[in-house]
């Protein structure tokens, strides 16, 4: 298949694109800058310049492809506190991509969190997240002749390719403050997946998942945040401390909103449907390998 990938210069795409190419698919990657275009080209994909502000251009690219893997998101707006704006942009893009594919039976894979696979609790945990509404669009698109598939990507996607996810942010905060922090008793759980395992899941989903499928890409159901903080503290040689709820924003900045997140994710049905079995290092083992702390 000829696959159009948005967010092609990003972390997840760095595994998805090679996985698709190695399976014999052609890949066209969206790049919004010269630096992103160089990354996409180095991965072996064809480059298409554009960005999320041009839904018509994205729709045209989708119409030229056999399938779309939509990975792009306005993370800068989210980090600046405008999650609603970032989600609104994403919704506009998904609608444009879906309109281009309506009635074709072509695949549209997106990032979002469904409630299947024994994960009904995610509706409560993420209920106020404006991105949830966009995820619901995939069910609607499946009824319009699109093989729409929602992929629930865990909060932590980790590997040596990770430069801006949860782990680099926590490590950066620990370096800046001299404390590796957690909140409460630190027993809240963050599910995780290695980047290469996630790349394999996307390829399998492209080839196998039926319209309307809600997949969950957790290799680990949940890792206690205190366990993560302890590895970071030991590696950096800084104390590991509980940060009171009222000081989360002071200590963690915008990331304080994520520190209490407790969202274990089950992926048993996804594994059975796709034949997906994660094989890469787990989150703590990956931290222990040291690449997150190299060069400092």
CSV table of C-alpha atoms in Angstrom, one decimal:
chain,number,residue,atom,x,y,z
A,1,UNK,CA,0.0,0.0,0.0
A,2,UNK,CA,0.9,3.6,-0.5
A,3,UNK,CA,0.6,5.1,3.1
A,4,UNK,CA,0.4,8.8,3.9
A,5,UNK,CA,1.9,9.5,7.4
A,6,UNK,CA,1.3,12.7,9.2
A,7,UNK,CA,3.7,13.7,12.0
A,8,UNK,CA,6.3,11.8,10.0
A,9,UNK,CA,9.3,13.6,11.6
A,10,UNK,CA,8.2,12.7,15.1
A,11,UNK,CA,9.1,10.1,17.7
A,12,UNK,CA,6.4,7.5,16.9
A,13,UNK,CA,6.8,7.8,13.2
A,14,UNK,CA,10.6,7.1,13.5
A,15,UNK,CA,9.5,3.5,14.2
A,16,UNK,CA,6.3,3.3,12.2
A,17,UNK,CA,7.9,4.4,8.9
A,18,UNK,CA,10.7,1.8,8.9
A,19,UNK,CA,8.3,-0.9,9.9
A,20,UNK,CA,6.0,-0.1,7.0
A,21,UNK,CA,8.9,0.2,4.5
A,22,UNK,CA,10.4,-3.1,5.7
A,23,UNK,CA,7.0,-4.8,5.1
A,24,UNK,CA,7.0,-3.6,1.5
A,25,UNK,CA,4.7,-0.6,1.8
A,26,UNK,CA,5.4,2.8,0.2
A,27,UNK,CA,5.4,5.8,2.6
A,28,UNK,CA,4.7,9.5,2.0
A,29,UNK,CA,5.6,11.5,5.1
A,30,UNK,CA,4.2,14.9,6.0
A,31,UNK,CA,7.0,17.4,7.0
A,32,UNK,CA,6.3,21.0,8.1
A,33,UNK,CA,10.0,22.1,8.0
A,34,UNK,CA,13.3,21.5,6.2
A,35,UNK,CA,14.6,19.7,9.3
A,36,UNK,CA,11.6,17.4,9.5
A,37,UNK,CA,11.8,16.8,5.7
A,38,UNK,CA,15.5,15.7,6.2
A,39,UNK,CA,14.4,13.3,8.9
A,40,UNK,CA,11.6,11.8,6.8
A,41,UNK,CA,13.9,11.4,3.8
A,42,UNK,CA,16.6,9.7,5.9
A,43,UNK,CA,14.0,7.2,7.0
A,44,UNK,CA,13.5,6.3,3.4
A,45,UNK,CA,10.1,7.8,2.8
A,46,UNK,CA,8.9,10.3,0.2
A,47,UNK,CA,8.5,13.8,1.6
A,48,UNK,CA,5.3,15.9,1.3
A,49,UNK,CA,5.6,19.4,2.7
A,50,UNK,CA,2.6,20.8,4.7
A,51,UNK,CA,1.2,21.2,8.1
A,52,UNK,CA,-2.0,20.9,10.2
A,53,UNK,CA,-3.1,24.4,9.3
A,54,UNK,CA,-3.8,23.2,5.7
A,55,UNK,CA,-6.6,20.5,6.0
A,56,UNK,CA,-7.4,20.8,2.3
A,57,UNK,CA,-3.8,19.9,1.4
A,58,UNK,CA,-3.9,17.0,3.9
A,59,UNK,CA,-7.1,15.7,2.4
A,60,UNK,CA,-5.6,15.8,-1.1
A,61,UNK,CA,-2.6,13.8,0.1
A,62,UNK,CA,-5.0,11.3,1.7
A,63,UNK,CA,-7.0,10.9,-1.5
A,64,UNK,CA,-3.7,10.1,-3.3
A,65,UNK,CA,-2.9,7.3,-0.8
A,66,UNK,CA,-4.2,3.8,-0.1
A,67,UNK,CA,-4.2,4.4,3.7
A,68,UNK,CA,-3.4,7.2,6.2
A,69,UNK,CA,-1.6,7.0,9.5
A,70,UNK,CA,-2.4,10.2,11.4
A,71,UNK,CA,0.3,10.8,14.1
A,72,UNK,CA,0.6,14.6,14.0
A,73,UNK,CA,-0.7,16.7,16.9
A,74,UNK,CA,0.0,20.3,18.0
A,75,UNK,CA,2.1,19.5,21.0
A,76,UNK,CA,3.5,23.0,21.2
A,77,UNK,CA,-0.1,24.4,21.9
A,78,UNK,CA,-0.7,21.6,24.4
A,79,UNK,CA,2.5,22.4,26.3
A,80,UNK,CA,1.5,26.1,26.3
A,81,UNK,CA,-1.7,25.1,28.0
A,82,UNK,CA,-4.0,25.3,25.0
A,83,UNK,CA,-5.2,21.7,24.9
A,84,UNK,CA,-8.6,22.8,23.7
A,85,UNK,CA,-7.0,24.6,20.7
A,86,UNK,CA,-4.8,21.7,19.9
A,87,UNK,CA,-7.7,19.2,20.1
A,88,UNK,CA,-9.8,21.5,17.9
A,89,UNK,CA,-7.1,21.5,15.2
A,90,UNK,CA,-6.8,17.8,15.4
A,91,UNK,CA,-10.6,17.4,15.0
A,92,UNK,CA,-10.5,19.6,11.9
A,93,UNK,CA,-7.7,17.5,10.4
A,94,UNK,CA,-9.4,14.2,11.2
A,95,UNK,CA,-12.6,15.4,9.6
A,96,UNK,CA,-10.7,16.5,6.4
A,97,UNK,CA,-8.9,13.1,6.2
A,98,UNK,CA,-12.1,11.2,6.8
A,99,UNK,CA,-14.0,13.2,4.2
A,100,UNK,CA,-11.3,12.4,1.6
A,101,UNK,CA,-11.5,8.7,2.4
A,102,UNK,CA,-15.3,8.4,2.8
A,103,UNK,CA,-16.8,5.5,0.8
A,104,UNK,CA,-13.4,4.1,-0.2
A,105,UNK,CA,-12.9,1.4,2.4
A,106,UNK,CA,-9.3,2.8,2.8
A,107,UNK,CA,-7.7,2.8,6.3
A,108,UNK,CA,-7.3,5.8,8.6
A,109,UNK,CA,-5.4,5.1,11.7
A,110,UNK,CA,-5.3,7.7,14.4
A,111,UNK,CA,-4.2,8.3,18.0
A,112,UNK,CA,-6.9,8.2,20.7
A,113,UNK,CA,-8.2,6.3,23.6
A,114,UNK,CA,-11.2,4.1,23.3
A,115,UNK,CA,-13.0,2.2,26.1
A,116,UNK,CA,-12.9,-1.3,24.8
A,117,UNK,CA,-10.6,-4.2,25.8
A,118,UNK,CA,-11.7,-4.0,29.5
A,119,UNK,CA,-10.7,-0.3,29.7
A,120,UNK,CA,-14.0,1.3,30.6
A,121,UNK,CA,-12.3,3.2,33.4
A,122,UNK,CA,-10.5,5.4,30.7
A,123,UNK,CA,-13.8,7.2,30.0
A,124,UNK,CA,-13.7,8.5,33.6
A,125,UNK,CA,-10.0,9.2,33.6
A,126,UNK,CA,-10.0,11.1,30.3
A,127,UNK,CA,-13.6,12.3,30.3
A,128,UNK,CA,-12.7,16.0,30.5
A,129,UNK,CA,-9.9,15.7,27.8
A,130,UNK,CA,-11.1,17.6,24.7
A,131,UNK,CA,-9.2,15.1,22.5
A,132,UNK,CA,-11.7,12.3,23.5
A,133,UNK,CA,-14.3,13.8,21.2
A,134,UNK,CA,-12.0,13.5,18.3
A,135,UNK,CA,-11.5,9.8,19.1
A,136,UNK,CA,-15.3,9.3,18.8
A,137,UNK,CA,-15.1,10.5,15.2
A,138,UNK,CA,-13.4,7.3,14.2
A,139,UNK,CA,-16.5,5.3,15.0
A,140,UNK,CA,-18.6,7.7,12.9
A,141,UNK,CA,-16.1,7.5,10.0
A,142,UNK,CA,-16.3,3.7,10.1
A,143,UNK,CA,-20.0,4.0,9.3
A,144,UNK,CA,-19.1,6.2,6.3
A,145,UNK,CA,-17.0,3.6,4.5
A,146,UNK,CA,-13.7,4.4,6.1
A,147,UNK,CA,-11.6,1.6,7.7
A,148,UNK,CA,-11.1,3.9,10.7
A,149,UNK,CA,-9.0,2.5,13.5
A,150,UNK,CA,-8.3,4.2,16.8
A,151,UNK,CA,-4.9,3.3,18.4
A,152,UNK,CA,-4.7,4.0,22.2
A,153,UNK,CA,-1.1,5.1,22.6
A,154,UNK,CA,0.1,5.0,26.3
A,155,UNK,CA,1.3,8.2,27.9
A,156,UNK,CA,4.9,6.8,27.9
A,157,UNK,CA,6.4,5.8,24.6
A,158,UNK,CA,10.1,5.1,25.4
A,159,UNK,CA,13.3,4.3,23.6
A,160,UNK,CA,16.6,5.9,22.6
A,161,UNK,CA,14.6,7.9,20.0
A,162,UNK,CA,12.5,9.7,22.7
A,163,UNK,CA,13.5,13.3,23.0
A,164,UNK,CA,10.4,15.1,24.3
A,165,UNK,CA,8.1,12.5,26.0
A,166,UNK,CA,7.2,12.0,29.6
A,167,UNK,CA,10.6,10.6,30.6
A,168,UNK,CA,12.8,13.4,29.1
A,169,UNK,CA,10.5,15.9,30.7
A,170,UNK,CA,10.7,14.3,34.1
A,171,UNK,CA,14.5,14.0,33.8
A,172,UNK,CA,14.8,17.6,32.8
A,173,UNK,CA,12.7,18.8,35.8
A,174,UNK,CA,14.8,16.6,38.1
A,175,UNK,CA,18.0,18.2,36.8
A,176,UNK,CA,16.6,21.7,37.0
A,177,UNK,CA,15.2,21.4,40.5
A,178,UNK,CA,17.7,18.9,42.1
A,179,UNK,CA,14.8,16.6,43.1
A,180,UNK,CA,13.2,13.6,41.4
A,181,UNK,CA,9.6,14.0,42.3
A,182,UNK,CA,6.3,12.1,42.5
A,183,UNK,CA,3.0,12.9,44.2
A,184,UNK,CA,0.8,11.1,46.7
A,185,UNK,CA,2.3,7.7,47.5
A,186,UNK,CA,3.6,7.4,43.9
A,187,UNK,CA,1.6,4.2,43.3
A,188,UNK,CA,-0.4,5.7,40.4
A,189,UNK,CA,0.3,3.9,37.2
A,190,UNK,CA,1.5,5.1,33.8
A,191,UNK,CA,1.1,2.5,31.0
A,192,UNK,CA,4.0,2.3,28.6
A,193,UNK,CA,5.3,0.8,25.3
A,194,UNK,CA,8.6,0.8,23.6
A,195,UNK,CA,8.7,2.8,20.3
A,196,UNK,CA,9.7,-0.2,18.2
A,197,UNK,CA,6.8,-2.3,19.6
A,198,UNK,CA,4.4,0.5,18.9
A,199,UNK,CA,5.7,0.7,15.3
A,200,UNK,CA,5.0,-3.0,14.8
A,201,UNK,CA,1.5,-2.5,16.2
A,202,UNK,CA,0.7,0.2,13.7
A,203,UNK,CA,1.9,-2.0,10.8
A,204,UNK,CA,-0.2,-4.9,12.0
A,205,UNK,CA,-3.2,-2.6,12.5
A,206,UNK,CA,-2.8,-1.3,9.0
A,207,UNK,CA,-2.8,-4.8,7.6
A,208,UNK,CA,-5.4,-6.5,9.9
A,209,UNK,CA,-7.6,-4.3,12.0
A,210,UNK,CA,-11.3,-4.0,10.9
A,211,UNK,CA,-13.2,-0.8,10.6
A,212,UNK,CA,-14.2,0.7,13.9
A,213,UNK,CA,-11.5,-1.2,15.9
A,214,UNK,CA,-10.3,0.4,19.1
A,215,UNK,CA,-6.8,-0.8,19.9
A,216,UNK,CA,-4.7,-0.4,23.0
A,217,UNK,CA,-0.9,-0.4,22.6
A,218,UNK,CA,0.2,-0.9,26.2
A,219,UNK,CA,3.1,-3.3,26.4
A,220,UNK,CA,3.0,-2.7,30.2
A,221,UNK,CA,-0.4,-2.2,31.9
A,222,UNK,CA,1.1,0.4,34.3
A,223,UNK,CA,4.4,1.3,35.9
A,224,UNK,CA,4.3,3.1,39.3
A,225,UNK,CA,5.4,6.7,39.0
A,226,UNK,CA,7.5,6.4,42.2
A,227,UNK,CA,9.5,3.5,40.6
A,228,UNK,CA,10.2,5.8,37.6
A,229,UNK,CA,11.2,8.7,40.0
A,230,UNK,CA,13.6,6.4,41.9
A,231,UNK,CA,15.5,5.3,38.8
A,232,UNK,CA,15.8,9.0,37.7
A,233,UNK,CA,17.0,10.0,41.2
A,234,UNK,CA,19.6,7.3,41.4
A,235,UNK,CA,20.9,8.0,37.9
A,236,UNK,CA,21.1,11.7,38.5
A,237,UNK,CA,22.3,11.5,42.1
A,238,UNK,CA,19.5,13.6,43.4
A,239,UNK,CA,17.0,12.9,46.2
A,240,UNK,CA,13.6,11.3,45.4
A,241,UNK,CA,10.8,13.2,47.2
A,242,UNK,CA,7.0,13.4,47.4
A,243,UNK,CA,5.8,16.7,46.0
A,244,UNK,CA,2.5,17.9,47.7
A,245,UNK,CA,-0.5,18.4,45.5
A,246,UNK,CA,-0.6,22.1,46.2
A,247,UNK,CA,3.0,22.4,44.9
A,248,UNK,CA,2.7,20.4,41.7
A,249,UNK,CA,2.5,23.3,39.3
A,250,UNK,CA,5.3,25.2,41.2
A,251,UNK,CA,7.6,22.2,40.9
A,252,UNK,CA,6.6,20.5,37.6
A,253,UNK,CA,5.2,23.5,35.7
A,254,UNK,CA,2.6,22.5,33.1
A,255,UNK,CA,3.6,18.8,33.6
A,256,UNK,CA,2.1,18.9,37.1
A,257,UNK,CA,-1.3,18.2,35.5
A,258,UNK,CA,0.0,14.8,34.5
A,259,UNK,CA,1.7,13.7,37.7
A,260,UNK,CA,-1.4,12.3,39.3
A,261,UNK,CA,-2.5,10.4,36.2
A,262,UNK,CA,-3.5,6.9,37.0
A,263,UNK,CA,-4.6,5.1,33.9
A,264,UNK,CA,-3.6,1.4,33.7
A,265,UNK,CA,-4.4,0.0,30.2
A,266,UNK,CA,-5.2,-3.6,29.3
A,267,UNK,CA,-4.3,-4.7,25.8
A,268,UNK,CA,-5.2,-8.4,25.8
A,269,UNK,CA,-7.8,-8.2,23.1
A,270,UNK,CA,-5.6,-6.1,20.9
A,271,UNK,CA,-2.8,-8.6,21.1
A,272,UNK,CA,-5.2,-11.4,20.2
A,273,UNK,CA,-6.8,-9.5,17.3
A,274,UNK,CA,-3.4,-8.5,15.7
A,275,UNK,CA,-1.1,-11.2,16.9
A,276,UNK,CA,0.9,-8.4,18.5
A,277,UNK,CA,3.4,-9.4,21.2
A,278,UNK,CA,5.8,-6.8,22.6
A,279,UNK,CA,9.4,-7.9,22.7
A,280,UNK,CA,11.4,-4.8,23.6
A,281,UNK,CA,12.7,-3.6,27.0
A,282,UNK,CA,10.2,-2.4,29.5
A,283,UNK,CA,10.1,1.2,30.8
A,284,UNK,CA,12.3,0.7,33.9
A,285,UNK,CA,14.7,-1.5,32.1
A,286,UNK,CA,15.0,1.0,29.3
A,287,UNK,CA,15.7,3.8,31.8
A,288,UNK,CA,18.4,1.6,33.4
A,289,UNK,CA,20.2,1.3,30.0
A,290,UNK,CA,21.3,4.9,30.5
A,291,UNK,CA,20.7,6.4,27.1
A,292,UNK,CA,18.2,8.9,28.6
A,293,UNK,CA,21.0,10.2,30.7
A,294,UNK,CA,23.8,10.2,28.2
A,295,UNK,CA,25.7,13.3,27.2
A,296,UNK,CA,25.0,15.3,30.3
